[in-house]
PDB file of C-alpha atoms and ligand atoms in Angstrom:
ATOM      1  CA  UNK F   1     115.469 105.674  91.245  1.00 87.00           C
ATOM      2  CA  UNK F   2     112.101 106.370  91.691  1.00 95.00           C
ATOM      3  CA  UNK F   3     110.202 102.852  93.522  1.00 95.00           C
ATOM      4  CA  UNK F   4     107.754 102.753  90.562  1.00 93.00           C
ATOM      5  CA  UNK F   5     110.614 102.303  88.597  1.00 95.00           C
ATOM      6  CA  UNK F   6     112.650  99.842  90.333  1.00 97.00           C
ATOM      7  CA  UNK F   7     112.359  96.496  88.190  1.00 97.00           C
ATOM      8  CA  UNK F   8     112.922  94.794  91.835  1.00 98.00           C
ATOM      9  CA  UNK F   9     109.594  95.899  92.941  1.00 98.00           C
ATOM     10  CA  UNK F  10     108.092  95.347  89.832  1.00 98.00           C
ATOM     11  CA  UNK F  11     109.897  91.739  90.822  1.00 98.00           C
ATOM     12  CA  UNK F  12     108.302  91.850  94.165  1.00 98.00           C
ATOM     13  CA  UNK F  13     104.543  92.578  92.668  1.00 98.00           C
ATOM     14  CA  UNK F  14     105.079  89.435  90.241  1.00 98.00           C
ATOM     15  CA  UNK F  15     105.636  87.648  93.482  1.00 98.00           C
ATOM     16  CA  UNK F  16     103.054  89.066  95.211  1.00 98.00           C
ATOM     17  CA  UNK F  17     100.103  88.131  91.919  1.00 98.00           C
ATOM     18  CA  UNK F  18     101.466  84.404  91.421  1.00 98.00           C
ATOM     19  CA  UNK F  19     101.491  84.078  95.222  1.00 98.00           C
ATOM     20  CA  UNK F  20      98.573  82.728  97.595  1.00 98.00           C
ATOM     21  CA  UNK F  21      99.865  82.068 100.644  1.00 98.00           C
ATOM     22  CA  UNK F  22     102.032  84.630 102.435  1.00 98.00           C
ATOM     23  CA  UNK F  23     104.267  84.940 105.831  1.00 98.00           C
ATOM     24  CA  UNK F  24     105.437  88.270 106.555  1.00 98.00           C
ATOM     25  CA  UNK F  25     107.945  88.978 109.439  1.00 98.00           C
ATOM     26  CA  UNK F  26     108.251  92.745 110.710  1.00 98.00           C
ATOM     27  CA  UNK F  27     110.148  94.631 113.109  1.00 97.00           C
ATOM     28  CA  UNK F  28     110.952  98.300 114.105  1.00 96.00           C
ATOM     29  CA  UNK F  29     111.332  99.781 110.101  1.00 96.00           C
ATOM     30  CA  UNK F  30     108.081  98.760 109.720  1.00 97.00           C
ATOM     31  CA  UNK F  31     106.995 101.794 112.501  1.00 97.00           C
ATOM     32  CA  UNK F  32     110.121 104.030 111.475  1.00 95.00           C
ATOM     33  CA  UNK F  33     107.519 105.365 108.594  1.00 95.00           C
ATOM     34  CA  UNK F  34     104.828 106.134 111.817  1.00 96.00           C
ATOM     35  CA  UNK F  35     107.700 108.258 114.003  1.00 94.00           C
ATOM     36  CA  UNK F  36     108.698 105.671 116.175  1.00 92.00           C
ATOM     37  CA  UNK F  37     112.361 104.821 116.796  1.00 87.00           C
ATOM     38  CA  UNK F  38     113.894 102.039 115.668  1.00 88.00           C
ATOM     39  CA  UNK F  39     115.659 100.130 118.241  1.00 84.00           C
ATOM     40  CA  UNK F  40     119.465  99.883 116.649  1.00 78.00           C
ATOM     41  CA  UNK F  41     120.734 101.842 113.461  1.00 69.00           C
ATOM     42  CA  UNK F  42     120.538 105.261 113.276  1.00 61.00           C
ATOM     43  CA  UNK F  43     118.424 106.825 116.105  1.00 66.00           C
ATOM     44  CA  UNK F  44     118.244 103.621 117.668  1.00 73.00           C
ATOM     45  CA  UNK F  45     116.992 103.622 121.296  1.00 74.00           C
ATOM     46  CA  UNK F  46     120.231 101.423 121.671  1.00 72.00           C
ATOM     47  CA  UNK F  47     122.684 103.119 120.276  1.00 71.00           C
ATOM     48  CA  UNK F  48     123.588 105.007 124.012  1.00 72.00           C
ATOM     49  CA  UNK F  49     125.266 102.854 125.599  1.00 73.00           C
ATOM     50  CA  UNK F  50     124.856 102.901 129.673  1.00 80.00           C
ATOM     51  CA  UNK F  51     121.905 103.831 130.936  1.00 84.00           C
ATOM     52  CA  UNK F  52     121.813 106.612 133.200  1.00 88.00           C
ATOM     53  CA  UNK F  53     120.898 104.010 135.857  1.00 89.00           C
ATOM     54  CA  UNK F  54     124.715 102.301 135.310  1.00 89.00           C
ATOM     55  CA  UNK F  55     122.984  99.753 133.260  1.00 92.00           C
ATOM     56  CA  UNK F  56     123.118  98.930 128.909  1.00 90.00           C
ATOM     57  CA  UNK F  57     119.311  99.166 128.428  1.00 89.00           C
ATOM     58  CA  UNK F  58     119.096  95.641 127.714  1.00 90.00           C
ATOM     59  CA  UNK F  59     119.555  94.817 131.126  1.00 94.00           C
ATOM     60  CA  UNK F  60     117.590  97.482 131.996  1.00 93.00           C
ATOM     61  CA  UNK F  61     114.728  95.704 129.949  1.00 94.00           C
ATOM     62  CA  UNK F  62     115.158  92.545 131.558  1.00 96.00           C
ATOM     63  CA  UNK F  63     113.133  89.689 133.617  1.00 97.00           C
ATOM     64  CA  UNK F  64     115.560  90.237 136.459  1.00 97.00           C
ATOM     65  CA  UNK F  65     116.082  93.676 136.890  1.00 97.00           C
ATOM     66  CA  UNK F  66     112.142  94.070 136.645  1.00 95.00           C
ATOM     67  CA  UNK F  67     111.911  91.112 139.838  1.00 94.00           C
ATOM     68  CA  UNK F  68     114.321  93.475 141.214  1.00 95.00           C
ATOM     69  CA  UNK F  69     114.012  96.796 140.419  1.00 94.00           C
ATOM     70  CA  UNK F  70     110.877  97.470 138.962  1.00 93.00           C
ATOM     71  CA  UNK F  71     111.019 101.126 138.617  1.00 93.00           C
ATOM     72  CA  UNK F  72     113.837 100.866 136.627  1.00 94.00           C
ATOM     73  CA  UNK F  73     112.389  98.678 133.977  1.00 94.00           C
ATOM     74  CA  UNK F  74     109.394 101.014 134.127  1.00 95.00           C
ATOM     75  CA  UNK F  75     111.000 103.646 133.628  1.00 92.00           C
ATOM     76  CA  UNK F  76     112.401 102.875 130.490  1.00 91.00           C
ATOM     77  CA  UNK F  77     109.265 100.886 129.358  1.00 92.00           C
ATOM     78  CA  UNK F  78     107.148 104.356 129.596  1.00 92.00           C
ATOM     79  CA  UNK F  79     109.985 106.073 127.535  1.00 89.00           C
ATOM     80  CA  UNK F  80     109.676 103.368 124.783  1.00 89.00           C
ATOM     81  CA  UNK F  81     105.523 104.049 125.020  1.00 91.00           C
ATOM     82  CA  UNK F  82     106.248 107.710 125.127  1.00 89.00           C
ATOM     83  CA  UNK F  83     107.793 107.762 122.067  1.00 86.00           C
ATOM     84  CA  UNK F  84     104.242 105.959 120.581  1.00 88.00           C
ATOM     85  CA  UNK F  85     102.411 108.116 121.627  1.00 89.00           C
ATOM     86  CA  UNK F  86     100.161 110.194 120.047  1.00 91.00           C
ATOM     87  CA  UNK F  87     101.309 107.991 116.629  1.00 94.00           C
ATOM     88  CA  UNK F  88      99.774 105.322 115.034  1.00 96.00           C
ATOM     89  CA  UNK F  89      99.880 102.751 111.945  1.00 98.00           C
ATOM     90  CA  UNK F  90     101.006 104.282 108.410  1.00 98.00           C
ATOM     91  CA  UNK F  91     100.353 103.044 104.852  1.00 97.00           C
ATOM     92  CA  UNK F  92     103.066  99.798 105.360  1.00 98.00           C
ATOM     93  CA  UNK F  93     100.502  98.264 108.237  1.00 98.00           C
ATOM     94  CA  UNK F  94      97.326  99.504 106.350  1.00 98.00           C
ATOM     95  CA  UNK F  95      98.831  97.855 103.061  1.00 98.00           C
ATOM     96  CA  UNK F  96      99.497  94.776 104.657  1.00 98.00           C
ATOM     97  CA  UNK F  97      95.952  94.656 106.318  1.00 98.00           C
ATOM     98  CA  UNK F  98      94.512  95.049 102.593  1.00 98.00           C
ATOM     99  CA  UNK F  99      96.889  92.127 101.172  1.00 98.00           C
ATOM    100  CA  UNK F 100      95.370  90.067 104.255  1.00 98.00           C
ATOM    101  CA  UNK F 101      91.938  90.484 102.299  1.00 97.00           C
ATOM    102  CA  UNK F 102      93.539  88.629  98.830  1.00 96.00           C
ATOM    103  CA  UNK F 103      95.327  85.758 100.065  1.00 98.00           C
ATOM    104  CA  UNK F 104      94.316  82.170 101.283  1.00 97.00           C
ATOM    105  CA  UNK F 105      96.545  82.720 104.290  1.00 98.00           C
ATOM    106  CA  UNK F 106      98.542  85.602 105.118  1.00 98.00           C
ATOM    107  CA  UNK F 107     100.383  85.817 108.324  1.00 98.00           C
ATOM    108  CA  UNK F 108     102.275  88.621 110.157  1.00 98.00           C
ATOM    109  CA  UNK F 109     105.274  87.573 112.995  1.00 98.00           C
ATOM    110  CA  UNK F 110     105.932  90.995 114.095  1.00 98.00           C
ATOM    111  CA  UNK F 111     108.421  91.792 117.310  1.00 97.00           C
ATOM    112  CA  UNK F 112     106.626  95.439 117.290  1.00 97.00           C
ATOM    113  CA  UNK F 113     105.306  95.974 120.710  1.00 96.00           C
ATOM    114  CA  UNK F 114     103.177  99.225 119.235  1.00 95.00           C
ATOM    115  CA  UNK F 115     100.048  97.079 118.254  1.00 96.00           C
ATOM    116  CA  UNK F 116      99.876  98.895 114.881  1.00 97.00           C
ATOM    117  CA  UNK F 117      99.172  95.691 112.359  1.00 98.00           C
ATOM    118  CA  UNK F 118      95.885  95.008 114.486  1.00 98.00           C
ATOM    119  CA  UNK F 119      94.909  98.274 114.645  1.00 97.00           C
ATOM    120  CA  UNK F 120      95.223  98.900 110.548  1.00 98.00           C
ATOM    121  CA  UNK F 121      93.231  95.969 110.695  1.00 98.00           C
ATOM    122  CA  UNK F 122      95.343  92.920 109.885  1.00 98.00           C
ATOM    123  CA  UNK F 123      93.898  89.524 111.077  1.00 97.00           C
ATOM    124  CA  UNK F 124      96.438  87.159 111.807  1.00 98.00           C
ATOM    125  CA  UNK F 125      99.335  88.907 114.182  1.00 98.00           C
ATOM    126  CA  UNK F 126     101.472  87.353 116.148  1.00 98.00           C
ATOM    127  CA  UNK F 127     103.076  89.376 118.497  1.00 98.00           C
ATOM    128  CA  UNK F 128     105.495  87.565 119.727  1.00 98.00           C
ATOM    129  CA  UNK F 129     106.911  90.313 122.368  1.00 97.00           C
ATOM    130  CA  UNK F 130     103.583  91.109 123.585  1.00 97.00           C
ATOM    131  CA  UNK F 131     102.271  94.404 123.687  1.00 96.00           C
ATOM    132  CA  UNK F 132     103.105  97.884 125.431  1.00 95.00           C
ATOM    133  CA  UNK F 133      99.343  98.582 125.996  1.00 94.00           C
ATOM    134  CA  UNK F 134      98.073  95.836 127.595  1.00 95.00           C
ATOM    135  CA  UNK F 135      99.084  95.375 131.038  1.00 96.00           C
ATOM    136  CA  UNK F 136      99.233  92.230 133.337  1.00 96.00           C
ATOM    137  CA  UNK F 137      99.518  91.223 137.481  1.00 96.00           C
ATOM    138  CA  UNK F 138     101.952  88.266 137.376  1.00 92.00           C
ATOM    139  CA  UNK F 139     100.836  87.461 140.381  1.00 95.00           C
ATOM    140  CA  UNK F 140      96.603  86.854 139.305  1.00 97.00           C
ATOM    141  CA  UNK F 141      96.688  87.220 136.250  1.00 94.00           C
ATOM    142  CA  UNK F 142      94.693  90.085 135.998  1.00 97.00           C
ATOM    143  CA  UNK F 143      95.263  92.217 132.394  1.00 95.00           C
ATOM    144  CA  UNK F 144      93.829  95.426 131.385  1.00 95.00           C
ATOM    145  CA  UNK F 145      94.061  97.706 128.094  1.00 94.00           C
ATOM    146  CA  UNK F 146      95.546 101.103 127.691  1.00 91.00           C
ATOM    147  CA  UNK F 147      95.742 103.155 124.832  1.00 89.00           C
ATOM    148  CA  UNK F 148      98.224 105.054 126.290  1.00 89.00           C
ATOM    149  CA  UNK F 149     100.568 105.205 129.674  1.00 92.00           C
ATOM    150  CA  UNK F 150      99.385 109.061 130.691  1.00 88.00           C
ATOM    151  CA  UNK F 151      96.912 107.690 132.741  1.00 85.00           C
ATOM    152  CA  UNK F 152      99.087 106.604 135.444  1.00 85.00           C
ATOM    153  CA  UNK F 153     102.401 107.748 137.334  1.00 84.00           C
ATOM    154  CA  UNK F 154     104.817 105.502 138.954  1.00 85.00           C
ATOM    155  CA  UNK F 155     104.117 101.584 138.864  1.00 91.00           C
ATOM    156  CA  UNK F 156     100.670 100.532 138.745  1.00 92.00           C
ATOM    157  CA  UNK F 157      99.327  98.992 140.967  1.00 93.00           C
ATOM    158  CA  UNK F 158      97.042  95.596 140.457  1.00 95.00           C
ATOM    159  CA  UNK F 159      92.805  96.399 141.202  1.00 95.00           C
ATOM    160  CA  UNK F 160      92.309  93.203 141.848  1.00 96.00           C
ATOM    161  CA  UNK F 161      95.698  92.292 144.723  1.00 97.00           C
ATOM    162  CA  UNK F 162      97.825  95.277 144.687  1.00 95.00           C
ATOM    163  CA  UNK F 163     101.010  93.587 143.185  1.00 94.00           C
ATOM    164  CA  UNK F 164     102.992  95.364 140.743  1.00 91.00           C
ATOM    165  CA  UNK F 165     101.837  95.451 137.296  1.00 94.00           C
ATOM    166  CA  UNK F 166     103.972  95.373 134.487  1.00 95.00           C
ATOM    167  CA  UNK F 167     103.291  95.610 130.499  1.00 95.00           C
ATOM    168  CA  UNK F 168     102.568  92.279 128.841  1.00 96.00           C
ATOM    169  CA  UNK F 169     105.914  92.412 126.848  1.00 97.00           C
ATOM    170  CA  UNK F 170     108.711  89.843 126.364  1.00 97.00           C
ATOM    171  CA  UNK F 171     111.753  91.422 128.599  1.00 97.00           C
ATOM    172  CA  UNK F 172     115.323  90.208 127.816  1.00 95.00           C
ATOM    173  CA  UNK F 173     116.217  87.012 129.507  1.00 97.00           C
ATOM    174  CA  UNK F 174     112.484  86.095 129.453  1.00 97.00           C
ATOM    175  CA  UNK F 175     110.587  83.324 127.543  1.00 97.00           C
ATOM    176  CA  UNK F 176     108.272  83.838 124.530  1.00 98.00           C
ATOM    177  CA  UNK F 177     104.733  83.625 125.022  1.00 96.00           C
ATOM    178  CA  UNK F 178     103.266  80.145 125.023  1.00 97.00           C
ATOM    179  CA  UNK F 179     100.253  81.149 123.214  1.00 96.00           C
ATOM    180  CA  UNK F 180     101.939  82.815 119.961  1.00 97.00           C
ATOM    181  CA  UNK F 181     104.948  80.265 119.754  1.00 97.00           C
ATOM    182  CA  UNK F 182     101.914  77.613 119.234  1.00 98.00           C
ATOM    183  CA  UNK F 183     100.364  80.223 116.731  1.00 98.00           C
ATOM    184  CA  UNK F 184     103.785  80.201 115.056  1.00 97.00           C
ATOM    185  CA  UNK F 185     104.118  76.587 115.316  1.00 96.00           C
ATOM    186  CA  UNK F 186     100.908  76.061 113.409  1.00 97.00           C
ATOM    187  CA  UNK F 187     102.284  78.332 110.582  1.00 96.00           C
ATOM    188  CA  UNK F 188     104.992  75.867 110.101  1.00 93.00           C
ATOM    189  CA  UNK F 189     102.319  73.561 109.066  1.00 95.00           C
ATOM    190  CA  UNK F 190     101.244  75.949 105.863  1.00 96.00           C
ATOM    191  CA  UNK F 191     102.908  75.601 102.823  1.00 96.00           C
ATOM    192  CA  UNK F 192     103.856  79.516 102.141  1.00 98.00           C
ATOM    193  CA  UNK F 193     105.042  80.002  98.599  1.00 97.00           C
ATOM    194  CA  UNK F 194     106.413  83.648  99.452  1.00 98.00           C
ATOM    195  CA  UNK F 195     107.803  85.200 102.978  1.00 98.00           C
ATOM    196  CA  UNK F 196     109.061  88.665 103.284  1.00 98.00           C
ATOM    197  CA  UNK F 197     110.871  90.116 105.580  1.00 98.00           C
ATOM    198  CA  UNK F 198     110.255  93.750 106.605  1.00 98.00           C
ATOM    199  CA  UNK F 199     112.204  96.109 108.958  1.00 97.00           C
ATOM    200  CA  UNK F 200     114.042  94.002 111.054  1.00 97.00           C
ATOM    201  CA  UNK F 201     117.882  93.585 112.114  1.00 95.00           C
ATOM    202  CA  UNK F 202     116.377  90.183 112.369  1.00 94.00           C
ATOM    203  CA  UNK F 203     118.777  89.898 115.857  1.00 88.00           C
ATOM    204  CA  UNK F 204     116.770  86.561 116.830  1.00 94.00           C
ATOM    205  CA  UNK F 205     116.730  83.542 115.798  1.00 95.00           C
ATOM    206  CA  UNK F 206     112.814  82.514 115.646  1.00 95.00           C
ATOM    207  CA  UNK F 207     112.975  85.969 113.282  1.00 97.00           C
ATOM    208  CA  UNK F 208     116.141  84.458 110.905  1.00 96.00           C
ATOM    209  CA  UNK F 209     114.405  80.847 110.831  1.00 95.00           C
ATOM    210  CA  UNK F 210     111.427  81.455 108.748  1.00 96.00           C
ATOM    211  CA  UNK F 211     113.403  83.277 105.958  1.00 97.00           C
ATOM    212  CA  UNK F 212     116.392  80.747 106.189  1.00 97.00           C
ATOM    213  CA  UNK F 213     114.163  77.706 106.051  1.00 96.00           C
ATOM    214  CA  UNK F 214     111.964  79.181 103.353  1.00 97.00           C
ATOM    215  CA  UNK F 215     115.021  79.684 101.460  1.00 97.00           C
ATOM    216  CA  UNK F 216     116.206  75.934 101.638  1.00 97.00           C
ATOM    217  CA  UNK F 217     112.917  74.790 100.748  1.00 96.00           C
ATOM    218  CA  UNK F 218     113.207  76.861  97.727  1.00 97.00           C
ATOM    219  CA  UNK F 219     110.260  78.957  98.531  1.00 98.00           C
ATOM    220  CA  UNK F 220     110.873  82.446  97.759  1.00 98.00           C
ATOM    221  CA  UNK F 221     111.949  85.123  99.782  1.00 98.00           C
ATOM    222  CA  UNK F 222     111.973  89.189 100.206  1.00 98.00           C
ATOM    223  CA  UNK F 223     113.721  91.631 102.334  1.00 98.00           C
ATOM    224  CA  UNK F 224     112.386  94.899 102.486  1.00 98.00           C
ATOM    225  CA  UNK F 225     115.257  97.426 104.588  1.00 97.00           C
ATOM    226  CA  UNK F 226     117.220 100.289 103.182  1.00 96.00           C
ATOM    227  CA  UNK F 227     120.118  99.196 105.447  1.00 96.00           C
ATOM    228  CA  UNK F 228     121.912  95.797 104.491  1.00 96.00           C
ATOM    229  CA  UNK F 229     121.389  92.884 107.371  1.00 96.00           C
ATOM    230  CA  UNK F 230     122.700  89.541 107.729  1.00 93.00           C
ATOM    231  CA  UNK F 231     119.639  88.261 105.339  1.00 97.00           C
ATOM    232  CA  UNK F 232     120.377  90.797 102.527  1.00 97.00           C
ATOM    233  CA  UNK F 233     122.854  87.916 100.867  1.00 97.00           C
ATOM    234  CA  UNK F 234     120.710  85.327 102.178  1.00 97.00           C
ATOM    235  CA  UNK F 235     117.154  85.903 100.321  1.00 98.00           C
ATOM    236  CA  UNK F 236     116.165  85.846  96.777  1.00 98.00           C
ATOM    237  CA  UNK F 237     115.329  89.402  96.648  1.00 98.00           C
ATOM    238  CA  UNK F 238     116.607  92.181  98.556  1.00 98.00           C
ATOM    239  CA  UNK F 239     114.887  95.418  98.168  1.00 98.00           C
ATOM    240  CA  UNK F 240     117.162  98.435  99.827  1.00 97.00           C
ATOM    241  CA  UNK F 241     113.934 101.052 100.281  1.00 97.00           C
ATOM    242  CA  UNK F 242     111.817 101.938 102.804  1.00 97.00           C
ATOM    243  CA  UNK F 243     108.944  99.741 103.938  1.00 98.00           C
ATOM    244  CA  UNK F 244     105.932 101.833 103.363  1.00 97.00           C
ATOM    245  CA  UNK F 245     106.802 103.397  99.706  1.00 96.00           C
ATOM    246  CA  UNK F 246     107.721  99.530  98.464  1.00 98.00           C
ATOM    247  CA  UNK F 247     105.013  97.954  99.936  1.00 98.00           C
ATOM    248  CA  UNK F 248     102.143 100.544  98.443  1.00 98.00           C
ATOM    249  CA  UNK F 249     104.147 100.666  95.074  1.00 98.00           C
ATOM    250  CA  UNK F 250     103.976  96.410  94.879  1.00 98.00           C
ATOM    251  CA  UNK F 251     100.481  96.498  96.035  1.00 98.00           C
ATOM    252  CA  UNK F 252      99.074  99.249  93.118  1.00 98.00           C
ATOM    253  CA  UNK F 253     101.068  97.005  90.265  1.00 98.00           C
ATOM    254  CA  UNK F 254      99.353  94.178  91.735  1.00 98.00           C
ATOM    255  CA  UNK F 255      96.194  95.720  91.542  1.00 96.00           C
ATOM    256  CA  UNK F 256      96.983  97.379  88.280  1.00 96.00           C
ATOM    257  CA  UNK F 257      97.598  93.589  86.456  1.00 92.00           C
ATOM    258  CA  UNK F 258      94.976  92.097  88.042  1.00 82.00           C
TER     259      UNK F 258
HETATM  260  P1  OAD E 301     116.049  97.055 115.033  1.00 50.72           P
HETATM  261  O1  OAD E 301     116.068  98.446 115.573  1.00 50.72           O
HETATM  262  O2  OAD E 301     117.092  96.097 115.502  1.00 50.72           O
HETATM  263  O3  OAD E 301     116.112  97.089 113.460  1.00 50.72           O
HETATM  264  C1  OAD E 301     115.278  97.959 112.726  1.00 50.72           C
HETATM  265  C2  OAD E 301     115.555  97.732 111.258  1.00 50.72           C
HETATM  266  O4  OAD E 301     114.635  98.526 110.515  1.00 50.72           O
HETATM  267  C3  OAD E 301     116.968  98.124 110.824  1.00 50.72           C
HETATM  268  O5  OAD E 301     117.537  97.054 110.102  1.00 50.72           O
HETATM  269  C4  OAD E 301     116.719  99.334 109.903  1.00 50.72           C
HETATM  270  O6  OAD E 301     117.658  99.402 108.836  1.00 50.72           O
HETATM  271  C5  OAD E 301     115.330  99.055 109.400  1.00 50.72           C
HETATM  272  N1  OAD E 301     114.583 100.252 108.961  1.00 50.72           N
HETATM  273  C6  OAD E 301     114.674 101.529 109.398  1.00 50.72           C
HETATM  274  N2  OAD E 301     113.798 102.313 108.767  1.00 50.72           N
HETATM  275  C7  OAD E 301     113.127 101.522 107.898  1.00 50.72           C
HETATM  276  C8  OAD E 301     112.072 101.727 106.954  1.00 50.72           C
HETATM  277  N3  OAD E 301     111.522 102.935 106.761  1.00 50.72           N
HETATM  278  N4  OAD E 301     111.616 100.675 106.233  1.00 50.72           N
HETATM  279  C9  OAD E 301     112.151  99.429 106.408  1.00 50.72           C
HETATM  280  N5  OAD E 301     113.141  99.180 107.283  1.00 50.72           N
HETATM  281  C10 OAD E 301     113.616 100.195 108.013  1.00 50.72           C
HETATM  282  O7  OAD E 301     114.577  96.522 115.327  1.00 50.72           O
HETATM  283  P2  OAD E 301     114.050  95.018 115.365  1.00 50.72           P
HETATM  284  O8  OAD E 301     114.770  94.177 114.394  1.00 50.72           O
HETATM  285  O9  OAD E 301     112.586  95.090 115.287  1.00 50.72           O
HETATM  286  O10 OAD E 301     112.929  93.233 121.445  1.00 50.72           O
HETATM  287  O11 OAD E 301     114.474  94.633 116.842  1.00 50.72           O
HETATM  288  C11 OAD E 301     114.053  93.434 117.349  1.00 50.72           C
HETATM  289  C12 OAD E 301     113.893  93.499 118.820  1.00 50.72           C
HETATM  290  O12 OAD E 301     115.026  94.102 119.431  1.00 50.72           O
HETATM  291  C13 OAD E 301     112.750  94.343 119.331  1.00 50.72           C
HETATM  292  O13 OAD E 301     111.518  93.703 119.212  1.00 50.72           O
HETATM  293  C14 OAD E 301     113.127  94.494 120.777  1.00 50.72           C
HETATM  294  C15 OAD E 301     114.597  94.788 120.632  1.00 50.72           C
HETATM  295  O14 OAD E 301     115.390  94.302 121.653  1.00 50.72           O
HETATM  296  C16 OAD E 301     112.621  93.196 122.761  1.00 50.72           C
HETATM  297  O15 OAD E 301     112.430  94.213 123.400  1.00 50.72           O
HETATM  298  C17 OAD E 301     112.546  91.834 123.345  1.00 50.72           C
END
């Protein structure tokens, strides 16, 4: 069926008009649409089993093995940011950055590393695994920006003391950011009267919470994946279809009854 003509969109853009405040949470499917590899599913970075390093890549990806080994968690961090490279955000982010414009409060959780919800222009992100192109020295606290990883073979190095510096992401075994878990904190505090969820296996808790809570507060509650996860039973409307297609179709009824 054609996503203009799927009464569960038509569903979702009802939603969307009697709504005014709005929490979105996004994950990989959200930059499936821009090239980039999700992380499990089909294609998934995941999906190989050991590493060629005799490691699963999780562990690869990890505080430890980075205190350790930090050529090994670099190495697989640059293959993650090669894969970004040269792509950016596509018409899910930008449509998202234009619903920012309409609502009272409109927040994105996203566990995308890629940076694309800022850089369509969305205003309140929280990123709560960081992101690939900023860099940081654990050791001073030094951070700098990079578009891109080309510009440097092998581990950086810190300007400022030399230590090793690593990508300001959230490796496995590793605590969330202070400063985006208070961001998200303060959300609780908003009385949302619709939260989507876009994209995401939703494999962590602080991603389940906000749609299982919204839920038993009777607040309503979207999932936007073409693959069934363990919210597809859980929330008021599940929407099996790709994130960019359903979220421009919504948006242009929205506009169109307005
Ligand atoms: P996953 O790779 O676990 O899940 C991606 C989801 O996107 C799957 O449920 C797909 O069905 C769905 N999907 C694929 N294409 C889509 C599309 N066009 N539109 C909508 N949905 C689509 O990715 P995440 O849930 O984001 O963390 O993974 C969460 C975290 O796992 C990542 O942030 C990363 C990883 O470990 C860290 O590195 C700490």
């Amino acid at each position: 069926m054609d996503v203009a003509d799927d009464p569960r969109v038509q569903q979702f853009a009802n939603w969307l008009s009697e709504s005014r405040r709005v929490f979105v949470v996004t994950g990989a499917g959200i930059s499936a649409e821009s090239g980039l590899p999700t992380y499990r599913g089909v294609g998934g970075l995941y999906n190989n089993g050991e590493t060629e390093d005799g490691m699963p890549i999780e562990v690869a990806l990890s505080g430890p093995v980075f205190q350790t080994q930090p050529e090994v968690t670099w190495k697989y961090l640059r293959q993650i940011e090669g894969g970004a490279q040269g792509k950016t955000f596509n018409r899910g982010h930008q449509v998202l950055a234009e619903m920012a414009k309409q609502y009272t409060d409109f927040w994105i959780l996203t566990q995308n590393v890629d940076g694309f919800h800022s850089a369509a222009g969305s205003p309140n992100v929280i990123e709560i695994h960081g992101n690939l192109h900023r860099l940081r020295c654990e050791a001073c606290g030094h951070r700098e920006n990079h578009e891109d990883y080309s510009g440097f073979d092998g581990i950086p190095a810190c300007p400022a003391c030399s230590s090793t510096l690593r990508p300001d992401v959230v490796l496995f075994e590793e605590s969330l950011p202070l400063e985006e878990l208070r961001r998200l904190d303060d959300c609780g505090r908003i009385d949302f009267d619709l939260v989507i969820s876009i994209g995401t296996s939703s494999h962590f808790p602080y991603i389940l919470q906000p749609i299982l809570v919204a839920q038993q507060l009777g607040v309503r509650t979207v999932e936007i994946n073409p693959a069934r996860t363990l919210l597809s039973d859980e929330v008021e409307l599940y929407l099996p279809r790709k994130a960019g297609e359903t979220l421009e179709a919504a948006w242009k009824m929205v506009q169109a009854s307005a």
